[in-house]
Every structure is written in C-alpha cells, then in structure tokens.
Short mmCIF file of C-alpha atoms in Angstrom, two decimals:
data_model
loop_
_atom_site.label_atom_id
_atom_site.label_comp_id
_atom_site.label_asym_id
_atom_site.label_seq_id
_atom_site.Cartn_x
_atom_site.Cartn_y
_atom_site.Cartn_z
CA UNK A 1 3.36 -22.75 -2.03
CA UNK A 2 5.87 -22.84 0.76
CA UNK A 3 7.07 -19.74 -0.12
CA UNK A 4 3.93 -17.81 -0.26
CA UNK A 5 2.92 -16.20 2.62
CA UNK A 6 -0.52 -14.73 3.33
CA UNK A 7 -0.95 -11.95 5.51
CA UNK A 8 -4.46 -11.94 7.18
CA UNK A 9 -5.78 -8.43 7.97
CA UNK A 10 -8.98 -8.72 10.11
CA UNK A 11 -10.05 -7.04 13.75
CA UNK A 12 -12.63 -9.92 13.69
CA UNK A 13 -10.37 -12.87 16.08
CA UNK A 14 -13.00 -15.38 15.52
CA UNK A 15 -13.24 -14.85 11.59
CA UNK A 16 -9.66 -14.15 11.53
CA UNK A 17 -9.01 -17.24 12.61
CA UNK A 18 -11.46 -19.06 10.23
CA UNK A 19 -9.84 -17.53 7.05
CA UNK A 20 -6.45 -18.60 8.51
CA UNK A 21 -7.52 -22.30 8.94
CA UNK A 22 -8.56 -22.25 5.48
CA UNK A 23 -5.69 -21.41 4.46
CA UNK A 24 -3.61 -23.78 6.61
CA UNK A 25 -5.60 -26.24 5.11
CA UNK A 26 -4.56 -25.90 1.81
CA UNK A 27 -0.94 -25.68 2.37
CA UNK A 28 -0.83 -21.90 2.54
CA UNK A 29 1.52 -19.72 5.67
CA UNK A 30 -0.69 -17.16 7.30
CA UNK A 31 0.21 -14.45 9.23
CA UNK A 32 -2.31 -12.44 11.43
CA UNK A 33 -3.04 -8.27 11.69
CA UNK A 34 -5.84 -7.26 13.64
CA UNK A 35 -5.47 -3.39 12.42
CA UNK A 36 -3.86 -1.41 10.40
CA UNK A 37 -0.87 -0.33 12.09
CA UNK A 38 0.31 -4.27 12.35
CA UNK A 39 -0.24 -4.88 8.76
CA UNK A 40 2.09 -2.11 7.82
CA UNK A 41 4.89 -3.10 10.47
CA UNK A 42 4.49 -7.00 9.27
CA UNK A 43 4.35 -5.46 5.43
CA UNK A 44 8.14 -3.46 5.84
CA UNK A 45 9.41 -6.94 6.47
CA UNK A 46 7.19 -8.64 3.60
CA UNK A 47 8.75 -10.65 0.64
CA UNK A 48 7.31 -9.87 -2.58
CA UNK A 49 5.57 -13.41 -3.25
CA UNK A 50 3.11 -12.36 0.00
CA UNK A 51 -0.08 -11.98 -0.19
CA UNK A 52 -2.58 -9.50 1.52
CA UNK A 53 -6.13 -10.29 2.24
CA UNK A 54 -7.68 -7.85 3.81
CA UNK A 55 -10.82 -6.67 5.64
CA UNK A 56 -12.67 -3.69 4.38
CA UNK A 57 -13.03 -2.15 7.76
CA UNK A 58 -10.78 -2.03 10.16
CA UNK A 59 -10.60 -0.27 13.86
CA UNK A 60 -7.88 2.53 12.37
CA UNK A 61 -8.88 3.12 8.67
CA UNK A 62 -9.42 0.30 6.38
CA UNK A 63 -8.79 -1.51 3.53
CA UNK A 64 -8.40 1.02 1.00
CA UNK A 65 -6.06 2.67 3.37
CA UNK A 66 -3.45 0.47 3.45
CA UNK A 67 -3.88 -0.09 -0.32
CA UNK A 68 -3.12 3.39 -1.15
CA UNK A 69 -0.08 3.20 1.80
CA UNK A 70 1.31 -0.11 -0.04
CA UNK A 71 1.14 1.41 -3.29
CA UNK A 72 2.88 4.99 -1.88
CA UNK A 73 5.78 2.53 -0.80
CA UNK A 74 6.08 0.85 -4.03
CA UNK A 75 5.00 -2.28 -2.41
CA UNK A 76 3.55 -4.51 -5.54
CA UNK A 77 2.14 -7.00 -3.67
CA UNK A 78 -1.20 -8.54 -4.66
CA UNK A 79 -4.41 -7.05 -2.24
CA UNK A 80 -7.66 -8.98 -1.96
CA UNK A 81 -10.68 -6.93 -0.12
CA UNK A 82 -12.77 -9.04 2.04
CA UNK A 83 -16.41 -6.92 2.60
CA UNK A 84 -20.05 -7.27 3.63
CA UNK A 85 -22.37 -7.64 0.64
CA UNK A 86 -23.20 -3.80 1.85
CA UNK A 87 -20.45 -2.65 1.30
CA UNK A 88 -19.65 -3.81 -2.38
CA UNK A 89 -19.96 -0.42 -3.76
CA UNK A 90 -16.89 1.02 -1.58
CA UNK A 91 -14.78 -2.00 -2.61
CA UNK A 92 -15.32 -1.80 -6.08
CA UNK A 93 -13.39 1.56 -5.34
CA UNK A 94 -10.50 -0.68 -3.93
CA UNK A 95 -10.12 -2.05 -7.39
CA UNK A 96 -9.52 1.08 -8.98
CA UNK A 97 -6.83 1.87 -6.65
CA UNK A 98 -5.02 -0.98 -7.71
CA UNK A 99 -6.40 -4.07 -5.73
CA UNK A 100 -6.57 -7.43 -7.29
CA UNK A 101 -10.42 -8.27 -6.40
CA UNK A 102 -12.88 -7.99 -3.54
CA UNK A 103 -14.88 -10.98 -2.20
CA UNK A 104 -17.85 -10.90 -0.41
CA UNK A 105 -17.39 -12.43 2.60
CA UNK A 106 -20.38 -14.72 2.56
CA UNK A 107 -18.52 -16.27 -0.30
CA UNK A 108 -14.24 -16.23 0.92
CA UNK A 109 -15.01 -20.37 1.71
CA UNK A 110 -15.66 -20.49 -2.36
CA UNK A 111 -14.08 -18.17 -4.06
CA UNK A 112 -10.71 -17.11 -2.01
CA UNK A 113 -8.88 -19.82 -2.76
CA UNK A 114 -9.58 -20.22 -6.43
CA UNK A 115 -8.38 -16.77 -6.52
CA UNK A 116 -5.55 -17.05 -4.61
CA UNK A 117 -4.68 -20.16 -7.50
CA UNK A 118 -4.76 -17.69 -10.28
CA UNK A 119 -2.49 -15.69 -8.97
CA UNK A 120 0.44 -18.57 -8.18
CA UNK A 121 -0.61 -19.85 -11.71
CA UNK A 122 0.24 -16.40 -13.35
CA UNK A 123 3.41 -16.00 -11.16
CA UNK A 124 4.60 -19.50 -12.67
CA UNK A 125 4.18 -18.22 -16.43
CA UNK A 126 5.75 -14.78 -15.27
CA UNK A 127 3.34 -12.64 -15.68
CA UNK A 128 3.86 -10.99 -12.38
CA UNK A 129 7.65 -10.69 -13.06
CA UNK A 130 9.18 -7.17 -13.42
CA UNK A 131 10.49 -6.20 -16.69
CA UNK A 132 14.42 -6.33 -16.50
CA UNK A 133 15.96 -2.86 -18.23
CA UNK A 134 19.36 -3.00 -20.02
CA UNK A 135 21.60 -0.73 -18.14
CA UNK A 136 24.40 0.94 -20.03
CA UNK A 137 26.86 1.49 -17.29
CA UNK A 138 30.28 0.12 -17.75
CA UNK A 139 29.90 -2.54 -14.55
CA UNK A 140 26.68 -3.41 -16.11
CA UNK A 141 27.98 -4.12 -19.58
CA UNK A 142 30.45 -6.05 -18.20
CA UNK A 143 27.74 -8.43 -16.07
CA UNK A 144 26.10 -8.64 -19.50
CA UNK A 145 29.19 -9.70 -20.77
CA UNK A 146 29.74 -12.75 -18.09
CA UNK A 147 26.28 -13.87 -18.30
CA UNK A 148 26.66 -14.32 -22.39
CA UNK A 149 29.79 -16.37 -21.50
CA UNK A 150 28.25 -18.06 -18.59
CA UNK A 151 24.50 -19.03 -19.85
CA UNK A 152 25.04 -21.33 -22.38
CA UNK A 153 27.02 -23.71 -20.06
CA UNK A 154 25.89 -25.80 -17.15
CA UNK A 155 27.94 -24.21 -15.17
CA UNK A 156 26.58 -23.08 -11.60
CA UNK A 157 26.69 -19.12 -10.67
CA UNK A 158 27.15 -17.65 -7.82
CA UNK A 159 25.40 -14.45 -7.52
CA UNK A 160 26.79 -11.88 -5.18
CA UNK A 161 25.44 -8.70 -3.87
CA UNK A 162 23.37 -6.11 -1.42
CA UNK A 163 19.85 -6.78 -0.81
CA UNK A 164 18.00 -4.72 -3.46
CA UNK A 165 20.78 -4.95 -5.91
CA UNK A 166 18.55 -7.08 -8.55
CA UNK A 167 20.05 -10.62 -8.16
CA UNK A 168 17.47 -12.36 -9.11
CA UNK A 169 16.87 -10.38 -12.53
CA UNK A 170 20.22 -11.38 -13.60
CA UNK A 171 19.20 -15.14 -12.51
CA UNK A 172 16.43 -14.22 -14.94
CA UNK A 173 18.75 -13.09 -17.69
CA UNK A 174 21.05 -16.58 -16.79
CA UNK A 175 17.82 -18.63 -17.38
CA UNK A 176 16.47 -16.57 -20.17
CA UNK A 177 19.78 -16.95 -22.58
CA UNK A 178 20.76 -20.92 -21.41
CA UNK A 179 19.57 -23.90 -23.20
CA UNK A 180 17.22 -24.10 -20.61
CA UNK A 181 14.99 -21.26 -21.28
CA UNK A 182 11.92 -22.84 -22.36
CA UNK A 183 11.80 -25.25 -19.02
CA UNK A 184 11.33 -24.07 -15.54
CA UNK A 185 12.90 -21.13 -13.75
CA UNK A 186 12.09 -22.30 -9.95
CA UNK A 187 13.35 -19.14 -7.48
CA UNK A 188 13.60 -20.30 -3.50
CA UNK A 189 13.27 -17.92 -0.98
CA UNK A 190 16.23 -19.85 1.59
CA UNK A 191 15.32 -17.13 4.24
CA UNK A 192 12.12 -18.47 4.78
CA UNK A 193 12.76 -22.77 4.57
CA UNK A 194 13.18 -24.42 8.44
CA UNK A 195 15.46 -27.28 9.02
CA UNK A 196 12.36 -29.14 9.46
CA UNK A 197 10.21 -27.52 6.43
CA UNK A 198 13.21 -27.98 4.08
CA UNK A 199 13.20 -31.87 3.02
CA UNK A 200 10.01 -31.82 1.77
CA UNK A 201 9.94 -28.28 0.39
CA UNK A 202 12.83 -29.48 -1.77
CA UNK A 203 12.34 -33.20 -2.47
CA UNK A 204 8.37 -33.14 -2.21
CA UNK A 205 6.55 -36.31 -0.04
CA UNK A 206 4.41 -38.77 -0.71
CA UNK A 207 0.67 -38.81 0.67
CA UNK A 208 0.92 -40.46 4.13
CA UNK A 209 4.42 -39.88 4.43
CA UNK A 210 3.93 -37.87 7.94
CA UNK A 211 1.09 -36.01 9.74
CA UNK A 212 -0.53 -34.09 7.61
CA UNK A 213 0.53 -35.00 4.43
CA UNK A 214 -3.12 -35.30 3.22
CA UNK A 215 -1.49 -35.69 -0.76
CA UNK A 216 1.28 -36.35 -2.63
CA UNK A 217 3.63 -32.92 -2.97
CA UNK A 218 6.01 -32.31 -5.93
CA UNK A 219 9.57 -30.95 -4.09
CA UNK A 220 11.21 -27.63 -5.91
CA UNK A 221 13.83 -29.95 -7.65
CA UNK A 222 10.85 -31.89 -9.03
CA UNK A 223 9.75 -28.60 -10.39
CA UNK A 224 12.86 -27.50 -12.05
CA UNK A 225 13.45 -30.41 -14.06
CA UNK A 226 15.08 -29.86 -17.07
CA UNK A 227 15.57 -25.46 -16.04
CA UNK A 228 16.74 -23.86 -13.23
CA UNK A 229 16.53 -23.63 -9.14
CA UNK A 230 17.34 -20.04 -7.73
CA UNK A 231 18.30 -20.42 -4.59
CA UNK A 232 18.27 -16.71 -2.95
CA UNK A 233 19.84 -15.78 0.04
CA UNK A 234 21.44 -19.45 -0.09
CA UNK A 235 23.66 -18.03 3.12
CA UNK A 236 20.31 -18.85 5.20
CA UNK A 237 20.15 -22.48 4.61
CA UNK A 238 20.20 -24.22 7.85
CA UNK A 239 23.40 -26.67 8.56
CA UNK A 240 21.35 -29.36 8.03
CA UNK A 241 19.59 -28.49 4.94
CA UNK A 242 23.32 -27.42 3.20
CA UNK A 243 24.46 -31.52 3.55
CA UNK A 244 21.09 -32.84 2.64
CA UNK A 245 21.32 -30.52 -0.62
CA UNK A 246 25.07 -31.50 -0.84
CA UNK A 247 24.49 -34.60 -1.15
CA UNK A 248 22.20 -34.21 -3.63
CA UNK A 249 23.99 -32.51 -5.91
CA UNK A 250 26.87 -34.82 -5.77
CA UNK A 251 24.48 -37.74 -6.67
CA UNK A 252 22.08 -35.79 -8.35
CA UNK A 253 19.54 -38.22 -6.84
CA UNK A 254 17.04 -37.47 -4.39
CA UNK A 255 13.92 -39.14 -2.27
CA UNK A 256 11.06 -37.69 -1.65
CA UNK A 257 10.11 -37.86 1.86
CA UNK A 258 7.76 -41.46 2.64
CA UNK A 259 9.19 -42.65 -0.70
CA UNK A 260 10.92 -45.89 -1.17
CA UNK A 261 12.94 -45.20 -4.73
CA UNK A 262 15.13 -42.70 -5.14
CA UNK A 263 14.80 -40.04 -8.39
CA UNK A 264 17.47 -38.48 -10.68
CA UNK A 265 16.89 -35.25 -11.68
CA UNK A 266 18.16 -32.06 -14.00
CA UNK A 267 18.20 -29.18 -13.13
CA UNK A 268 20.65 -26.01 -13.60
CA UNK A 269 21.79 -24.21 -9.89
CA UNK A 270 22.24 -20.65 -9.29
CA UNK A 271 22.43 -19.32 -6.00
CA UNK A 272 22.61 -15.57 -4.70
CA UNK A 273 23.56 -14.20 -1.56
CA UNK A 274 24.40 -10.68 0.43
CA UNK A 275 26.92 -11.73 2.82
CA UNK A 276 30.63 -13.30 2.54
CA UNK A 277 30.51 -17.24 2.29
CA UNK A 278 34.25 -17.42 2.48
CA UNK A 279 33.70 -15.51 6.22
CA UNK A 280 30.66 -17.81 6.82
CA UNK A 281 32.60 -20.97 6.16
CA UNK A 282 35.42 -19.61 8.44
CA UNK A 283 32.79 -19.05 11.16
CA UNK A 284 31.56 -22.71 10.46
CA UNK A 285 27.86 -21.08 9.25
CA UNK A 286 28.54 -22.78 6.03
CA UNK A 287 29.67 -25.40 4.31
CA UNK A 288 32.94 -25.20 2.24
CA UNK A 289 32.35 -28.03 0.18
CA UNK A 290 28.77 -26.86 -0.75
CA UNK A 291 30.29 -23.76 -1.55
CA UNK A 292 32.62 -25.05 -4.13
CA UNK A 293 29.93 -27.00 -5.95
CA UNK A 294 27.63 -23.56 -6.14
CA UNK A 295 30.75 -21.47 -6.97
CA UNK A 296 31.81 -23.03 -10.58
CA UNK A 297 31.37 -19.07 -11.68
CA UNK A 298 30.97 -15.35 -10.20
CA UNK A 299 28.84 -12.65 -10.57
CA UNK A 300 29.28 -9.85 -8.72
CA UNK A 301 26.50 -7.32 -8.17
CA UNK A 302 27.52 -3.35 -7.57
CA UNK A 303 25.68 -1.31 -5.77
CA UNK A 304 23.27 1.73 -7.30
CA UNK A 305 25.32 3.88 -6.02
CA UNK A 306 28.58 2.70 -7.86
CA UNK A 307 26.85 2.47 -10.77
CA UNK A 308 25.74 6.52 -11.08
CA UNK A 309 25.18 6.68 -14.80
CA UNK A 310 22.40 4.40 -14.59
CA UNK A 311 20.28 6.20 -11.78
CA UNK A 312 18.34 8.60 -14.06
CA UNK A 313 17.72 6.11 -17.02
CA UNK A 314 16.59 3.68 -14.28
CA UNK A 315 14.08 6.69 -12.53
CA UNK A 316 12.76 7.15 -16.46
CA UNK A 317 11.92 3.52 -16.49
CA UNK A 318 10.34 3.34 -13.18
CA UNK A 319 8.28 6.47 -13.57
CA UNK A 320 6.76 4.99 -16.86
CA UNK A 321 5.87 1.80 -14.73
CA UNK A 322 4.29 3.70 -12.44
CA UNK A 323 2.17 5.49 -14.75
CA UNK A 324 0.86 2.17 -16.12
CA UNK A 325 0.36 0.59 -13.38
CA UNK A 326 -1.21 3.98 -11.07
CA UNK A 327 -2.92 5.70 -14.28
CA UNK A 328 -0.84 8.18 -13.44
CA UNK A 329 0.77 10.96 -16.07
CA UNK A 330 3.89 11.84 -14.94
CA UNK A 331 5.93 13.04 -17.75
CA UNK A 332 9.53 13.35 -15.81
CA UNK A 333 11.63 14.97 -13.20
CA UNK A 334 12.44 18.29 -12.35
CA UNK A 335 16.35 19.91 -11.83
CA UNK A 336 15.58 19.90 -8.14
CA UNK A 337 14.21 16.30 -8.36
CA UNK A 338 16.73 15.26 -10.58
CA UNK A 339 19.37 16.31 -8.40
CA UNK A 340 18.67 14.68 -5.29
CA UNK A 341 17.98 11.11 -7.08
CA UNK A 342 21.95 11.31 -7.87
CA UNK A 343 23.28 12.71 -5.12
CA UNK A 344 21.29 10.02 -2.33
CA UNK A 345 23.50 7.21 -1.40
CA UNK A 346 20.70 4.55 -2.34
CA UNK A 347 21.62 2.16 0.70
CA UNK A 348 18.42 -0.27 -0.44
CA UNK A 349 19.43 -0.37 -4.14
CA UNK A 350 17.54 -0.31 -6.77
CA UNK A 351 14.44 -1.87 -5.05
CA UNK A 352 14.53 1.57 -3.10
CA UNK A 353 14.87 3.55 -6.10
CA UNK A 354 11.62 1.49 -7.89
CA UNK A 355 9.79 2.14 -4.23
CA UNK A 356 10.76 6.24 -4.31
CA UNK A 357 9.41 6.62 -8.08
CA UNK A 358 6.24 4.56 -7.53
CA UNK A 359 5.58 6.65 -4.47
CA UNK A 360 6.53 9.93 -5.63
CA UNK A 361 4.20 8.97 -9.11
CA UNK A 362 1.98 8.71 -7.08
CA UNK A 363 1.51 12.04 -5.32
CA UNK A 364 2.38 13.92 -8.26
CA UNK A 365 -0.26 12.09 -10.57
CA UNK A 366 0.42 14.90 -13.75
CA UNK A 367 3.43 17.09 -14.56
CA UNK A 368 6.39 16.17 -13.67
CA UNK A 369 8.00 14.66 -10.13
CA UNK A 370 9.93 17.30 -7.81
CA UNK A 371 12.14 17.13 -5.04
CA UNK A 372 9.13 16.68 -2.23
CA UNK A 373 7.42 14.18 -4.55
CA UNK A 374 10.88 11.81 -3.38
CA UNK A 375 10.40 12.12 0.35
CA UNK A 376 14.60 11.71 0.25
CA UNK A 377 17.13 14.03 1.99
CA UNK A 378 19.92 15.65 -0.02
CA UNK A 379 22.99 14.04 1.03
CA UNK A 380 26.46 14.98 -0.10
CA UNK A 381 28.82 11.50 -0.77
CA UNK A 382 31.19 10.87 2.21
CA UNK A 383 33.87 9.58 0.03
CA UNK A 384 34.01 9.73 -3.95
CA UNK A 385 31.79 7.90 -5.56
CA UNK A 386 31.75 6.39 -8.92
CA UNK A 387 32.89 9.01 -11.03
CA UNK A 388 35.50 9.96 -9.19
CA UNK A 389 38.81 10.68 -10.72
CA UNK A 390 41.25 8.24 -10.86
CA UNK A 391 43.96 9.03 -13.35
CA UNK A 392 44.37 11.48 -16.34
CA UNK A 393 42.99 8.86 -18.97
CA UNK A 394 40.13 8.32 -17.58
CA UNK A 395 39.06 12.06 -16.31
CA UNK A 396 37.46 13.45 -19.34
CA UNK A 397 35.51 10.62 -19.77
CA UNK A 398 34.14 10.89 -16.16
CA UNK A 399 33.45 14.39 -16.19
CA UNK A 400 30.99 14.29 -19.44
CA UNK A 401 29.39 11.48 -18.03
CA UNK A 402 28.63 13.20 -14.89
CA UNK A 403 27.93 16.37 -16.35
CA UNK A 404 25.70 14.92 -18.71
CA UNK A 405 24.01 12.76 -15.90
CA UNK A 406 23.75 16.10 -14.01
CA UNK A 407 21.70 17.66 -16.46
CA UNK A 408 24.64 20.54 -17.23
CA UNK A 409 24.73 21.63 -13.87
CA UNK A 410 28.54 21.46 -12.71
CA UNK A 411 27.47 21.64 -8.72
CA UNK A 412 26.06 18.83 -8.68
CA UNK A 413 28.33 17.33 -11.36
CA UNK A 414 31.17 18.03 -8.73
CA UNK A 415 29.22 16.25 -5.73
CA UNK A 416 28.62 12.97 -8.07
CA UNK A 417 32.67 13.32 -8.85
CA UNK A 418 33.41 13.91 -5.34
CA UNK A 419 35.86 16.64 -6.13
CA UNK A 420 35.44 20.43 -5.09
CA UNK A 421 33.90 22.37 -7.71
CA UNK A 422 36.86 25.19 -8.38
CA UNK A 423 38.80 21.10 -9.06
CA UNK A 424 35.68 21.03 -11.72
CA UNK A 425 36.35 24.23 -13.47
CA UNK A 426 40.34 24.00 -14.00
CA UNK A 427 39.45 20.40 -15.22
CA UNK A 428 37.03 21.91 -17.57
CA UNK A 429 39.32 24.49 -18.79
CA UNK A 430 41.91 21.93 -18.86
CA UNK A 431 39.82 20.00 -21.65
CA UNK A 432 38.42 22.56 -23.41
CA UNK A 433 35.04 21.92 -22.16
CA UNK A 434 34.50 25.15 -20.08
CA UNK A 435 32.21 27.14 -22.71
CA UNK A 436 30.44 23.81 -23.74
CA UNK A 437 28.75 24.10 -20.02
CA UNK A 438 29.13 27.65 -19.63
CA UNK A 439 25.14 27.75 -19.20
CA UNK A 440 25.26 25.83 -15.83
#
C-alpha cells in the first residue's frame, strides 16, 4: 500500500479532511485538491498506481469533468465519484464515461475502503496490467533475444532507459518466461520510498514495533518470495536505504522492523533506471558496490524514436485499446495523421504515444483519427534518425522499410531517413525501386 497514493478531490476542507483521515488510518497516502484545476496539476505528476476519489461537484466543473480530461490524456487511472444521494442519477453518468464506481457519500465510511481493496486485489493478479505487444523492430528483436537468454537464470538485470520507454513491461516479460513465473512479480516505485519509510516498506514490522504500527506489516521482500522485486527508478533510493538493501542482498537475510529473528528470503532482483549509475557513483549518489550486485546483466531500452518501424504498429494497437476501453469505433489513421505520428520526435516514449491515441480516440469516436485528432506539431528530425543511411548494405533495406512505414509517400519517407528527397529518388533509381513507388 505504500505505493498507492490517493488523491482527494473535494472543495469541502472539513469533509476533505475526514476522507483523508480515513484513509491515513488504514495505511493509505493522501493527497488533497480542493478544485479542479489542482487535481489536474497534481494528476501531470501522478504515478499510475494513484488513485482518484473525487467529489461530484466542484467550484470549477466537477467530477465528470476531470474524468473526461483524464481519459483525453490517456491517464488510466482508477476514478471513484463521491455524490449526494440526489445526485445519483448524474453519477451513474460518470460510470459510463469510464469511472470505476460512485459512492454515496452517506456511505464513503462503509463502502470506500472495501472498494478501494478490490482494486489493489485485482492489481496483484494483474488484471489492471497493460497488455505488452511484440514489436518487430530490429532493437526490439534483439531485447527479445537477451531476455530469452537472461530469464531462465537467476541472474539480476539491470534495466536501462528514458522514462516512458516501457521498462517495466520487459520486467514483465523477465518474470513471465523465468522459473519464477507462477510466484510473485512485486514492482517498487523507489521514487516515492523516504529514508525513513523505506525499512519497513521493504522488510515489513511487527505490531508495536513503533508509533503507529497498529498490526503486523508484511515488507515487499516478504511479498516476493519465491518471484521477483522490480525495483524502478532504483537511482532514487536514498544513501541509506542502498546499504540497508546491500546488505541484504549479500546475506539474503533480513529483520523486520520490532522483530527479534532475522528471515531468509528468495526472491529474483531486477532494477530499472533513466539516468547513468556509473555518473551517479562518480558523483557519490550511489553506491558502486550495490551497483555491481544489481548489474549481473544489461538491458538497454531505445527510445520510440530510434525504433521508427514500430510507431505505426504500436498506434494500431493503442487505437484498438482505446476503442475497448472508450466504446469508441475508430477504425485507423489518416495520411495526414499517419504522417505526423512518424515524423514527432516522441520525447515521452511510448507512454506519450499510448496518451496521444487514447486522446485523439477519443475526439474522433467513429472513422478514422486525423492530424487534429493528435493535438502534435509536425516536426522535421534535427539529425537522422533511425533509418538513416549508414552504408551501401544496409540502404535498400532502410529505404523499403521507411517507405513502407510511410505509407508510399517518399516525402515523408525522406524526413524519417533524414536525407533530402532528390538523395531519395537517385537511391530509388539506383535500386530499381523508382516505378514500384511511382504513385507517391
């Protein structure tokens, strides 16, 4: 639970407040919004294990409003309406919008948290998890490659790569094809565990142990036993918390905080991050023997926009999300849409992709998606991209996959080469492929 967050979206201080001290009380992290406008500033920053619970009306719009925003910026989190008993009718709309329930609020002291159990209970079993697509591009093949290699060992991974890149799906995959695969797959959010928080968020506590501990908690490494503990974003790990984990490791014993015994344990470790450990060891932000014991094997995660091919396969499968999950019928893209999905530089990834098509979905509802659907600028690449040419061996190759990703047209196959597009033509001619596109 320490890694769910709830944010609290009432103009009511007084009841605000109550609902928070529920929370509290059962081991939840709140976070307040008195209107709209704050719930969507704290939401841009939000993880997606959050949780919204929020009141029907609010002073600037209300509830359904900042459904229909979250769901226009691909934001999956779960939404629970909070209403009078008067206003049931309107939030039985919510629900067809996409929200998870609507409680009256009379009843939030019995039937919020029950709720709010369900859905950690259905995030355990994964039903909440995205579906991972099998990407054909030839950086992706060969992560698919490493991760056959790598799963079946006990090796620990190291997962490197840009926020939004899909780390933690290719934990997933690690899990999914190890010998651990029918145990525990336990992900930690690193970002969000305190010097102070992290000893018992790993290890657990006995009741008693300190102030507050009302009952005895199982520790993430309790959880994992006999699977695997994702650490993501393991670069955020307090000082402190990277020896007590150390140490751990080494022994593969730990306490639980108020204990008296110590406990062995089992568990696989594969850790992700965004930044450059070597640079943060250098800079004394982490430690280099901690590094060596989560660095038995690499992984390294490119960037959507290195990986061009798999932009429009990855749109496809996005869009058909969307349509399930909106009740939306969006059968596709048109050439203008098309077109400025592989020439944007993607700087959030693949989450930001997911977000666009969920939005853009969204507005369109039926027909197909086009270029104002996307809410993206056309951008030309600053430098060549992936398909740029590189030596005669590998040019024809290059140039059918980036014609074929552009649909044909050779402008915009030229901008995903990063070559001029007379460069295009003689290369065409050159190959004997000039007629074969003559119709772009």
């Amino acid at each position: 639970m320490d890694k769910t967050r709830i944010i609290v979206v009432e103009d009511n201080i007084v009841y605000c407040e109550f609902v928070c001290n529920l929370l509290a009380r059962e081991g939840f992290r709140t976070v307040q919004a008195y209107h709209l406008s704050t719930a969507k500033k704290l939401l841009q920053q939000a993880s997606d294990g959050d949780i919204v619970v929020s009141d029907l009306r609010l002073p600037d719009g209300d509830g359904i409003d900042l459904l229909r925003w979250m769901r226009k910026e691909g934001m999956t989190q779960p939404l629970i309406i909070m209403t009078n008993y008067a206003e049931v009718h309107t939030a039985v709309e919510s629900m067809k919008l996409g929200s998870l329930d609507y409680i009256p609020k009379q009843l939030v002291e019995d039937k919020l948290m029950p709720l709010l159990h369900t859905i950690l209970k259905e995030r355990s079993i994964g039903r909440n998890r995205m579906p991972v697509f099998a990407r054909d591009s030839s950086a992706f093949q060969k992560i698919m490659q490493q991760i056959r290699l790598v799963a079946p060992t006990d090796m620990s991974v190291l997962i490197f790569g840009e926020n939004g890149t899909g780390k933690e799906h290719i934990a997933h995959h690690l899990h999914d094809k190890s010998k651990r695969a029918g145990k525990p797959f336990v992900p930690v959010d690193c970002g969000s565990l305190s010097k102070d928080l992290a000893p018992s968020a790993f290890f657990g506590h006995v009741k008693g142990a300190f102030t507050g501990a009302d009952s005895t908690k199982k520790g993430y490494i309790n959880e994992a036993e006999g699977g695997t503990l994702f650490l993501d974003e393991v670069g955020n790990l307090a000082l402190e918390t990277q020896q007590m984990l150390l140490r751990a490791i080494q022994e593969r014993r730990y306490r639980p905080i108020g204990d008296k015994t110590d406990k062995s344990f089992n568990v696989r470790i594969i850790a992700a991050t965004n930044e450059d450990l070597e640079k943060a060891v250098i800079e004394k932000r982490f430690r280099q023997d901690l590094l060596y014991r989560l660095h038995d094997f690499e992984i390294t995660v490119p960037p959507l926009r290195d990986c061009q091919e798999d932009i429009m396969p990855l749109a496809e499968f996005f869009r058909e999300i969307a349509n399930n999950e909106l009740e939306c019928s969006v059968t596709g893209f048109d050439a203008e849409a098309r077109k400025t999905l592989l020439t944007h530089p993607w700087p959030g990834n693949v989450r930001e992709l997911r977000q666009k098509i969920m939005g853009a979905v969204l507005q369109a509802q039926t027909g197909v998606v086009m270029k104002e659907h996307l809410e993206l600028a056309v951008t030309k690449p600053t430098s060549p991209v992936s398909f740029a040419l590189r030596n005669d061996a590998e040019d024809k190759e290059r140039i059918l996959r980036a014609l074929k990703q552009a649909n044909g047209n050779r402008k915009v196959a030229a901008e995903l080469l990063g070559i001029g597009r007379t460069t295009l033509y003689s290369k065409l001619e050159e190959y004997g492929l000039k007629y074969k596109f003559q119709q772009s």
